[in-house]
Amino acid sequence: MLTGAAMADPLTDAEARFGALHSYQVTLRSTDTAGRQQVIRYAYRKPGWVRMDFEQPYRGAVLVYAPDTQRVRLWPFGLGHWPTLDLAPGHPLLRSPQGHRVDQSDVGVLLGEMLALRERGSATPLDDADVAGRPATGLEITGPPRPTTDGVHRYRVWMARDTGFPLRVDSFAADGGLIESVDMSDARIDAPLPERFFHP
């Protein structure tokens, strides 16, 4: 059960809940300002294992990030198909159009960015809503009036009321234009992810 303080501060509560989970699986469905869409089956297990199975674009491609070696294995044409690439996580081939890195792609990083933006700016609660049938708490986080860097100036996020997990996140630039909209409404918390899942 949430305490009064946690209910009053859903973002801090969401970060605490992320700190307590061990793994999650989600289908990332994103659309950017140019209308480009991505659909990725994403899996995360602490202390930082990541696996992405691409459905759109690059259908069939698979990548795995290993935190122990800090390297990424990429199968561009699917598991069992040549070639297999071994890359650094910052390699340009692995960056999303928004500049996201695979080793900084988990929800914990996103929540940290939101908290940092709120510290410099403000947060406003939104009306509660259902996201894909799941009750959610909404929050709009806005940076300082005069942003000093490019990138996200405002987040609009809806977090599941039962888990605190972000179900939908919209990010905006300082001029108000949409950067990216991400749907994560089918998230499964502490999904069983065996060792072999990250060593295909």
PDB file of N, CA, C and O in Angstrom, residues 68-129:
ATOM      1  N   ASP A  68      28.734  -7.122 -17.835  1.00  0.00           N
ATOM      2  CA  ASP A  68      30.040  -7.569 -17.338  1.00  0.00           C
ATOM      3  C   ASP A  68      31.160  -7.251 -18.321  1.00  0.00           C
ATOM      4  O   ASP A  68      32.278  -6.910 -17.920  1.00  0.00           O
ATOM      5  N   THR A  69      30.876  -7.325 -19.620  1.00  0.00           N
ATOM      6  CA  THR A  69      31.891  -7.002 -20.629  1.00  0.00           C
ATOM      7  C   THR A  69      31.703  -5.605 -21.218  1.00  0.00           C
ATOM      8  O   THR A  69      32.593  -5.107 -21.904  1.00  0.00           O
ATOM      9  N   GLN A  70      30.528  -5.015 -20.976  1.00  0.00           N
ATOM     10  CA  GLN A  70      30.165  -3.711 -21.546  1.00  0.00           C
ATOM     11  C   GLN A  70      30.276  -3.730 -23.075  1.00  0.00           C
ATOM     12  O   GLN A  70      30.748  -2.783 -23.702  1.00  0.00           O
ATOM     13  N   ARG A  71      29.808  -4.847 -23.650  1.00  0.00           N
ATOM     14  CA  ARG A  71      29.795  -5.013 -25.097  1.00  0.00           C
ATOM     15  C   ARG A  71      28.400  -5.434 -25.543  1.00  0.00           C
ATOM     16  O   ARG A  71      27.600  -5.938 -24.760  1.00  0.00           O
ATOM     17  N   VAL A  72      28.129  -5.212 -26.816  1.00  0.00           N
ATOM     18  CA  VAL A  72      26.851  -5.571 -27.419  1.00  0.00           C
ATOM     19  C   VAL A  72      27.090  -6.600 -28.512  1.00  0.00           C
ATOM     20  O   VAL A  72      27.957  -6.424 -29.369  1.00  0.00           O
ATOM     21  N   ARG A  73      26.311  -7.677 -28.470  1.00  0.00           N
ATOM     22  CA  ARG A  73      26.301  -8.633 -29.579  1.00  0.00           C
ATOM     23  C   ARG A  73      25.050  -8.359 -30.405  1.00  0.00           C
ATOM     24  O   ARG A  73      23.952  -8.254 -29.859  1.00  0.00           O
ATOM     25  N   LEU A  74      25.244  -8.228 -31.712  1.00  0.00           N
ATOM     26  CA  LEU A  74      24.152  -7.888 -32.617  1.00  0.00           C
ATOM     27  C   LEU A  74      24.064  -8.928 -33.723  1.00  0.00           C
ATOM     28  O   LEU A  74      25.059  -9.249 -34.362  1.00  0.00           O
ATOM     29  N   TRP A  75      22.853  -9.449 -33.905  1.00  0.00           N
ATOM     30  CA  TRP A  75      22.534 -10.340 -35.019  1.00  0.00           C
ATOM     31  C   TRP A  75      21.618  -9.543 -35.964  1.00  0.00           C
ATOM     32  O   TRP A  75      20.392  -9.533 -35.779  1.00  0.00           O
ATOM     33  N   PRO A  76      22.155  -8.873 -36.979  1.00  0.00           N
ATOM     34  CA  PRO A  76      21.326  -7.995 -37.824  1.00  0.00           C
ATOM     35  C   PRO A  76      20.220  -8.732 -38.563  1.00  0.00           C
ATOM     36  O   PRO A  76      19.156  -8.159 -38.824  1.00  0.00           O
ATOM     37  N   PHE A  77      20.454 -10.004 -38.904  1.00  0.00           N
ATOM     38  CA  PHE A  77      19.481 -10.755 -39.694  1.00  0.00           C
ATOM     39  C   PHE A  77      18.851 -11.902 -38.898  1.00  0.00           C
ATOM     40  O   PHE A  77      18.275 -12.813 -39.466  1.00  0.00           O
ATOM     41  N   GLY A  78      18.954 -11.819 -37.573  1.00  0.00           N
ATOM     42  CA  GLY A  78      18.311 -12.813 -36.726  1.00  0.00           C
ATOM     43  C   GLY A  78      19.290 -13.815 -36.133  1.00  0.00           C
ATOM     44  O   GLY A  78      20.395 -14.014 -36.654  1.00  0.00           O
ATOM     45  N   LEU A  79      18.885 -14.412 -35.025  1.00  0.00           N
ATOM     46  CA  LEU A  79      19.724 -15.417 -34.366  1.00  0.00           C
ATOM     47  C   LEU A  79      20.002 -16.578 -35.319  1.00  0.00           C
ATOM     48  O   LEU A  79      19.114 -17.039 -36.036  1.00  0.00           O
ATOM     49  N   GLY A  80      21.248 -17.031 -35.299  1.00  0.00           N
ATOM     50  CA  GLY A  80      21.629 -18.143 -36.155  1.00  0.00           C
ATOM     51  C   GLY A  80      22.000 -17.754 -37.564  1.00  0.00           C
ATOM     52  O   GLY A  80      22.351 -18.614 -38.380  1.00  0.00           O
ATOM     53  N   HIS A  81      21.920 -16.464 -37.867  1.00  0.00           N
ATOM     54  CA  HIS A  81      22.256 -15.990 -39.212  1.00  0.00           C
ATOM     55  C   HIS A  81      23.523 -15.132 -39.160  1.00  0.00           C
ATOM     56  O   HIS A  81      23.697 -14.303 -38.275  1.00  0.00           O
ATOM     57  N   TRP A  82      24.381 -15.325 -40.129  1.00  0.00           N
ATOM     58  CA  TRP A  82      25.610 -14.544 -40.247  1.00  0.00           C
ATOM     59  C   TRP A  82      25.254 -13.152 -40.776  1.00  0.00           C
ATOM     60  O   TRP A  82      24.325 -13.007 -41.566  1.00  0.00           O
ATOM     61  N   PRO A  83      25.945 -12.102 -40.335  1.00  0.00           N
ATOM     62  CA  PRO A  83      27.043 -12.116 -39.368  1.00  0.00           C
ATOM     63  C   PRO A  83      26.549 -11.863 -37.935  1.00  0.00           C
ATOM     64  O   PRO A  83      25.408 -11.464 -37.723  1.00  0.00           O
ATOM     65  N   THR A  84      27.452 -12.073 -36.979  1.00  0.00           N
ATOM     66  CA  THR A  84      27.256 -11.647 -35.603  1.00  0.00           C
ATOM     67  C   THR A  84      28.288 -10.568 -35.316  1.00  0.00           C
ATOM     68  O   THR A  84      29.479 -10.779 -35.546  1.00  0.00           O
ATOM     69  N   LEU A  85      27.841  -9.415 -34.859  1.00  0.00           N
ATOM     70  CA  LEU A  85      28.743  -8.288 -34.623  1.00  0.00           C
ATOM     71  C   LEU A  85      28.972  -8.091 -33.137  1.00  0.00           C
ATOM     72  O   LEU A  85      28.060  -8.269 -32.319  1.00  0.00           O
ATOM     73  N   ASP A  86      30.182  -7.713 -32.785  1.00  0.00           N
ATOM     74  CA  ASP A  86      30.546  -7.378 -31.406  1.00  0.00           C
ATOM     75  C   ASP A  86      30.907  -5.898 -31.379  1.00  0.00           C
ATOM     76  O   ASP A  86      31.883  -5.482 -32.004  1.00  0.00           O
ATOM     77  N   LEU A  87      30.098  -5.096 -30.668  1.00  0.00           N
ATOM     78  CA  LEU A  87      30.220  -3.647 -30.758  1.00  0.00           C
ATOM     79  C   LEU A  87      30.227  -3.001 -29.376  1.00  0.00           C
ATOM     80  O   LEU A  87      29.700  -3.562 -28.410  1.00  0.00           O
ATOM     81  N   ALA A  88      30.810  -1.801 -29.303  1.00  0.00           N
ATOM     82  CA  ALA A  88      30.700  -0.986 -28.093  1.00  0.00           C
ATOM     83  C   ALA A  88      29.294  -0.398 -28.042  1.00  0.00           C
ATOM     84  O   ALA A  88      28.699  -0.108 -29.089  1.00  0.00           O
ATOM     85  N   PRO A  89      28.732  -0.191 -26.845  1.00  0.00           N
ATOM     86  CA  PRO A  89      27.355   0.310 -26.753  1.00  0.00           C
ATOM     87  C   PRO A  89      27.147   1.703 -27.337  1.00  0.00           C
ATOM     88  O   PRO A  89      26.030   2.067 -27.680  1.00  0.00           O
ATOM     89  N   GLY A  90      28.230   2.467 -27.482  1.00  0.00           N
ATOM     90  CA  GLY A  90      28.112   3.796 -28.067  1.00  0.00           C
ATOM     91  C   GLY A  90      28.282   3.828 -29.573  1.00  0.00           C
ATOM     92  O   GLY A  90      28.278   4.907 -30.173  1.00  0.00           O
ATOM     93  N   HIS A  91      28.424   2.670 -30.210  1.00  0.00           N
ATOM     94  CA  HIS A  91      28.628   2.607 -31.656  1.00  0.00           C
ATOM     95  C   HIS A  91      27.460   3.272 -32.387  1.00  0.00           C
ATOM     96  O   HIS A  91      26.298   3.063 -32.032  1.00  0.00           O
ATOM     97  N   PRO A  92      27.735   4.071 -33.425  1.00  0.00           N
ATOM     98  CA  PRO A  92      26.651   4.762 -34.151  1.00  0.00           C
ATOM     99  C   PRO A  92      25.592   3.823 -34.713  1.00  0.00           C
ATOM    100  O   PRO A  92      24.417   4.199 -34.817  1.00  0.00           O
ATOM    101  N   LEU A  93      25.968   2.615 -35.065  1.00  0.00           N
ATOM    102  CA  LEU A  93      25.017   1.650 -35.611  1.00  0.00           C
ATOM    103  C   LEU A  93      23.926   1.294 -34.606  1.00  0.00           C
ATOM    104  O   LEU A  93      22.823   0.905 -34.992  1.00  0.00           O
ATOM    105  N   LEU A  94      24.235   1.454 -33.318  1.00  0.00           N
ATOM    106  CA  LEU A  94      23.308   1.047 -32.264  1.00  0.00           C
ATOM    107  C   LEU A  94      22.463   2.191 -31.720  1.00  0.00           C
ATOM    108  O   LEU A  94      21.523   1.952 -30.965  1.00  0.00           O
ATOM    109  N   ARG A  95      22.797   3.401 -32.063  1.00  0.00           N
ATOM    110  CA  ARG A  95      22.062   4.544 -31.509  1.00  0.00           C
ATOM    111  C   ARG A  95      20.711   4.725 -32.211  1.00  0.00           C
ATOM    112  O   ARG A  95      20.607   4.582 -33.420  1.00  0.00           O
ATOM    113  N   SER A  96      19.704   5.071 -31.423  1.00  0.00           N
ATOM    114  CA  SER A  96      18.392   5.364 -31.991  1.00  0.00           C
ATOM    115  C   SER A  96      18.432   6.745 -32.635  1.00  0.00           C
ATOM    116  O   SER A  96      19.367   7.526 -32.414  1.00  0.00           O
ATOM    117  N   PRO A  97      17.409   7.103 -33.417  1.00  0.00           N
ATOM    118  CA  PRO A  97      17.367   8.453 -34.002  1.00  0.00           C
ATOM    119  C   PRO A  97      17.418   9.557 -32.950  1.00  0.00           C
ATOM    120  O   PRO A  97      17.859  10.668 -33.233  1.00  0.00           O
ATOM    121  N   GLN A  98      16.967   9.254 -31.722  1.00  0.00           N
ATOM    122  CA  GLN A  98      17.003  10.247 -30.646  1.00  0.00           C
ATOM    123  C   GLN A  98      18.326  10.221 -29.880  1.00  0.00           C
ATOM    124  O   GLN A  98      18.514  10.971 -28.928  1.00  0.00           O
ATOM    125  N   GLY A  99      19.248   9.330 -30.282  1.00  0.00           N
ATOM    126  CA  GLY A  99      20.554   9.262 -29.637  1.00  0.00           C
ATOM    127  C   GLY A  99      20.621   8.333 -28.447  1.00  0.00           C
ATOM    128  O   GLY A  99      21.629   8.310 -27.738  1.00  0.00           O
ATOM    129  N   HIS A 100      19.573   7.537 -28.197  1.00  0.00           N
ATOM    130  CA  HIS A 100      19.584   6.627 -27.057  1.00  0.00           C
ATOM    131  C   HIS A 100      20.635   5.534 -27.248  1.00  0.00           C
ATOM    132  O   HIS A 100      20.822   5.022 -28.349  1.00  0.00           O
ATOM    133  N   ARG A 101      21.285   5.151 -26.148  1.00  0.00           N
ATOM    134  CA  ARG A 101      22.252   4.058 -26.137  1.00  0.00           C
ATOM    135  C   ARG A 101      21.634   2.843 -25.453  1.00  0.00           C
ATOM    136  O   ARG A 101      20.861   2.982 -24.506  1.00  0.00           O
ATOM    137  N   VAL A 102      22.007   1.664 -25.920  1.00  0.00           N
ATOM    138  CA  VAL A 102      21.435   0.447 -25.364  1.00  0.00           C
ATOM    139  C   VAL A 102      21.791   0.265 -23.886  1.00  0.00           C
ATOM    140  O   VAL A 102      20.992  -0.249 -23.100  1.00  0.00           O
ATOM    141  N   ASP A 103      22.979   0.717 -23.482  1.00  0.00           N
ATOM    142  CA  ASP A 103      23.384   0.562 -22.084  1.00  0.00           C
ATOM    143  C   ASP A 103      22.776   1.629 -21.186  1.00  0.00           C
ATOM    144  O   ASP A 103      22.986   1.610 -19.970  1.00  0.00           O
ATOM    145  N   GLN A 104      22.022   2.541 -21.767  1.00  0.00           N
ATOM    146  CA  GLN A 104      21.330   3.580 -20.999  1.00  0.00           C
ATOM    147  C   GLN A 104      19.860   3.639 -21.412  1.00  0.00           C
ATOM    148  O   GLN A 104      19.258   4.707 -21.472  1.00  0.00           O
ATOM    149  N   SER A 105      19.290   2.458 -21.673  1.00  0.00           N
ATOM    150  CA  SER A 105      17.951   2.400 -22.257  1.00  0.00           C
ATOM    151  C   SER A 105      16.868   1.945 -21.288  1.00  0.00           C
ATOM    152  O   SER A 105      15.691   1.924 -21.650  1.00  0.00           O
ATOM    153  N   ASP A 106      17.237   1.577 -20.067  1.00  0.00           N
ATOM    154  CA  ASP A 106      16.238   1.015 -19.164  1.00  0.00           C
ATOM    155  C   ASP A 106      15.412   2.107 -18.486  1.00  0.00           C
ATOM    156  O   ASP A 106      15.770   3.291 -18.504  1.00  0.00           O
ATOM    157  N   VAL A 107      14.319   1.696 -17.880  1.00  0.00           N
ATOM    158  CA  VAL A 107      13.393   2.624 -17.252  1.00  0.00           C
ATOM    159  C   VAL A 107      14.028   3.360 -16.078  1.00  0.00           C
ATOM    160  O   VAL A 107      13.671   4.512 -15.793  1.00  0.00           O
ATOM    161  N   GLY A 108      14.976   2.740 -15.404  1.00  0.00           N
ATOM    162  CA  GLY A 108      15.664   3.423 -14.304  1.00  0.00           C
ATOM    163  C   GLY A 108      16.380   4.677 -14.771  1.00  0.00           C
ATOM    164  O   GLY A 108      16.356   5.711 -14.094  1.00  0.00           O
ATOM    165  N   VAL A 109      17.019   4.617 -15.948  1.00  0.00           N
ATOM    166  CA  VAL A 109      17.687   5.783 -16.516  1.00  0.00           C
ATOM    167  C   VAL A 109      16.658   6.859 -16.849  1.00  0.00           C
ATOM    168  O   VAL A 109      16.856   8.047 -16.568  1.00  0.00           O
ATOM    169  N   LEU A 110      15.541   6.448 -17.444  1.00  0.00           N
ATOM    170  CA  LEU A 110      14.476   7.393 -17.789  1.00  0.00           C
ATOM    171  C   LEU A 110      13.940   8.102 -16.546  1.00  0.00           C
ATOM    172  O   LEU A 110      13.792   9.337 -16.539  1.00  0.00           O
ATOM    173  N   LEU A 111      13.678   7.364 -15.492  1.00  0.00           N
ATOM    174  CA  LEU A 111      13.167   7.968 -14.259  1.00  0.00           C
ATOM    175  C   LEU A 111      14.187   8.927 -13.659  1.00  0.00           C
ATOM    176  O   LEU A 111      13.839   9.993 -13.151  1.00  0.00           O
ATOM    177  N   GLY A 112      15.472   8.573 -13.741  1.00  0.00           N
ATOM    178  CA  GLY A 112      16.516   9.473 -13.258  1.00  0.00           C
ATOM    179  C   GLY A 112      16.550  10.774 -14.032  1.00  0.00           C
ATOM    180  O   GLY A 112      16.747  11.855 -13.454  1.00  0.00           O
ATOM    181  N   GLU A 113      16.341  10.690 -15.358  1.00  0.00           N
ATOM    182  CA  GLU A 113      16.310  11.910 -16.173  1.00  0.00           C
ATOM    183  C   GLU A 113      15.114  12.787 -15.797  1.00  0.00           C
ATOM    184  O   GLU A 113      15.221  14.018 -15.741  1.00  0.00           O
ATOM    185  N   MET A 114      13.991  12.152 -15.525  1.00  0.00           N
ATOM    186  CA  MET A 114      12.811  12.910 -15.127  1.00  0.00           C
ATOM    187  C   MET A 114      13.013  13.600 -13.780  1.00  0.00           C
ATOM    188  O   MET A 114      12.644  14.763 -13.599  1.00  0.00           O
ATOM    189  N   LEU A 115      13.604  12.889 -12.844  1.00  0.00           N
ATOM    190  CA  LEU A 115      13.869  13.483 -11.527  1.00  0.00           C
ATOM    191  C   LEU A 115      14.833  14.662 -11.647  1.00  0.00           C
ATOM    192  O   LEU A 115      14.646  15.692 -10.992  1.00  0.00           O
ATOM    193  N   ALA A 116      15.872  14.508 -12.469  1.00  0.00           N
ATOM    194  CA  ALA A 116      16.837  15.596 -12.646  1.00  0.00           C
ATOM    195  C   ALA A 116      16.183  16.810 -13.289  1.00  0.00           C
ATOM    196  O   ALA A 116      16.456  17.956 -12.904  1.00  0.00           O
ATOM    197  N   LEU A 117      15.285  16.572 -14.262  1.00  0.00           N
ATOM    198  CA  LEU A 117      14.589  17.686 -14.905  1.00  0.00           C
ATOM    199  C   LEU A 117      13.665  18.379 -13.912  1.00  0.00           C
ATOM    200  O   LEU A 117      13.572  19.609 -13.884  1.00  0.00           O
ATOM    201  N   ARG A 118      13.002  17.601 -13.073  1.00  0.00           N
ATOM    202  CA  ARG A 118      12.100  18.192 -12.082  1.00  0.00           C
ATOM    203  C   ARG A 118      12.853  19.046 -11.071  1.00  0.00           C
ATOM    204  O   ARG A 118      12.357  20.088 -10.631  1.00  0.00           O
ATOM    205  N   GLU A 119      14.054  18.622 -10.708  1.00  0.00           N
ATOM    206  CA  GLU A 119      14.861  19.400  -9.751  1.00  0.00           C
ATOM    207  C   GLU A 119      15.172  20.786 -10.292  1.00  0.00           C
ATOM    208  O   GLU A 119      15.261  21.753  -9.535  1.00  0.00           O
ATOM    209  N   ARG A 120      15.334  20.896 -11.602  1.00  0.00           N
ATOM    210  CA  ARG A 120      15.648  22.186 -12.217  1.00  0.00           C
ATOM    211  C   ARG A 120      14.398  22.946 -12.638  1.00  0.00           C
ATOM    212  O   ARG A 120      14.471  24.124 -12.970  1.00  0.00           O
ATOM    213  N   GLY A 121      13.265  22.244 -12.656  1.00  0.00           N
ATOM    214  CA  GLY A 121      12.030  22.857 -13.128  1.00  0.00           C
ATOM    215  C   GLY A 121      10.877  22.606 -12.185  1.00  0.00           C
ATOM    216  O   GLY A 121      10.935  22.951 -11.008  1.00  0.00           O
ATOM    217  N   SER A 122       9.834  21.942 -12.705  1.00  0.00           N
ATOM    218  CA  SER A 122       8.630  21.738 -11.900  1.00  0.00           C
ATOM    219  C   SER A 122       7.885  20.503 -12.393  1.00  0.00           C
ATOM    220  O   SER A 122       8.189  19.950 -13.450  1.00  0.00           O
ATOM    221  N   ALA A 123       6.897  20.068 -11.603  1.00  0.00           N
ATOM    222  CA  ALA A 123       6.055  18.944 -11.976  1.00  0.00           C
ATOM    223  C   ALA A 123       4.611  19.279 -11.639  1.00  0.00           C
ATOM    224  O   ALA A 123       4.332  19.880 -10.605  1.00  0.00           O
ATOM    225  N   THR A 124       3.710  18.878 -12.523  1.00  0.00           N
ATOM    226  CA  THR A 124       2.285  19.148 -12.347  1.00  0.00           C
ATOM    227  C   THR A 124       1.512  17.850 -12.512  1.00  0.00           C
ATOM    228  O   THR A 124       1.704  17.146 -13.512  1.00  0.00           O
ATOM    229  N   PRO A 125       0.655  17.507 -11.549  1.00  0.00           N
ATOM    230  CA  PRO A 125      -0.135  16.280 -11.711  1.00  0.00           C
ATOM    231  C   PRO A 125      -1.157  16.424 -12.833  1.00  0.00           C
ATOM    232  O   PRO A 125      -1.692  17.501 -13.076  1.00  0.00           O
ATOM    233  N   LEU A 126      -1.400  15.317 -13.519  1.00  0.00           N
ATOM    234  CA  LEU A 126      -2.425  15.253 -14.556  1.00  0.00           C
ATOM    235  C   LEU A 126      -3.590  14.412 -14.041  1.00  0.00           C
ATOM    236  O   LEU A 126      -3.466  13.701 -13.051  1.00  0.00           O
ATOM    237  N   ASP A 127      -4.705  14.491 -14.729  1.00  0.00           N
ATOM    238  CA  ASP A 127      -5.834  13.650 -14.352  1.00  0.00           C
ATOM    239  C   ASP A 127      -5.461  12.179 -14.495  1.00  0.00           C
ATOM    240  O   ASP A 127      -4.735  11.793 -15.427  1.00  0.00           O
ATOM    241  N   ASP A 128      -5.942  11.350 -13.552  1.00  0.00           N
ATOM    242  CA  ASP A 128      -5.743   9.914 -13.680  1.00  0.00           C
ATOM    243  C   ASP A 128      -6.409   9.415 -14.953  1.00  0.00           C
ATOM    244  O   ASP A 128      -7.364  10.020 -15.459  1.00  0.00           O
ATOM    245  N   ALA A 129      -5.890   8.322 -15.487  1.00  0.00           N
ATOM    246  CA  ALA A 129      -6.402   7.794 -16.755  1.00  0.00           C
ATOM    247  C   ALA A 129      -6.211   6.294 -16.786  1.00  0.00           C
ATOM    248  O   ALA A 129      -5.514   5.711 -15.934  1.00  0.00           O
TER     249      ALA A 129
END
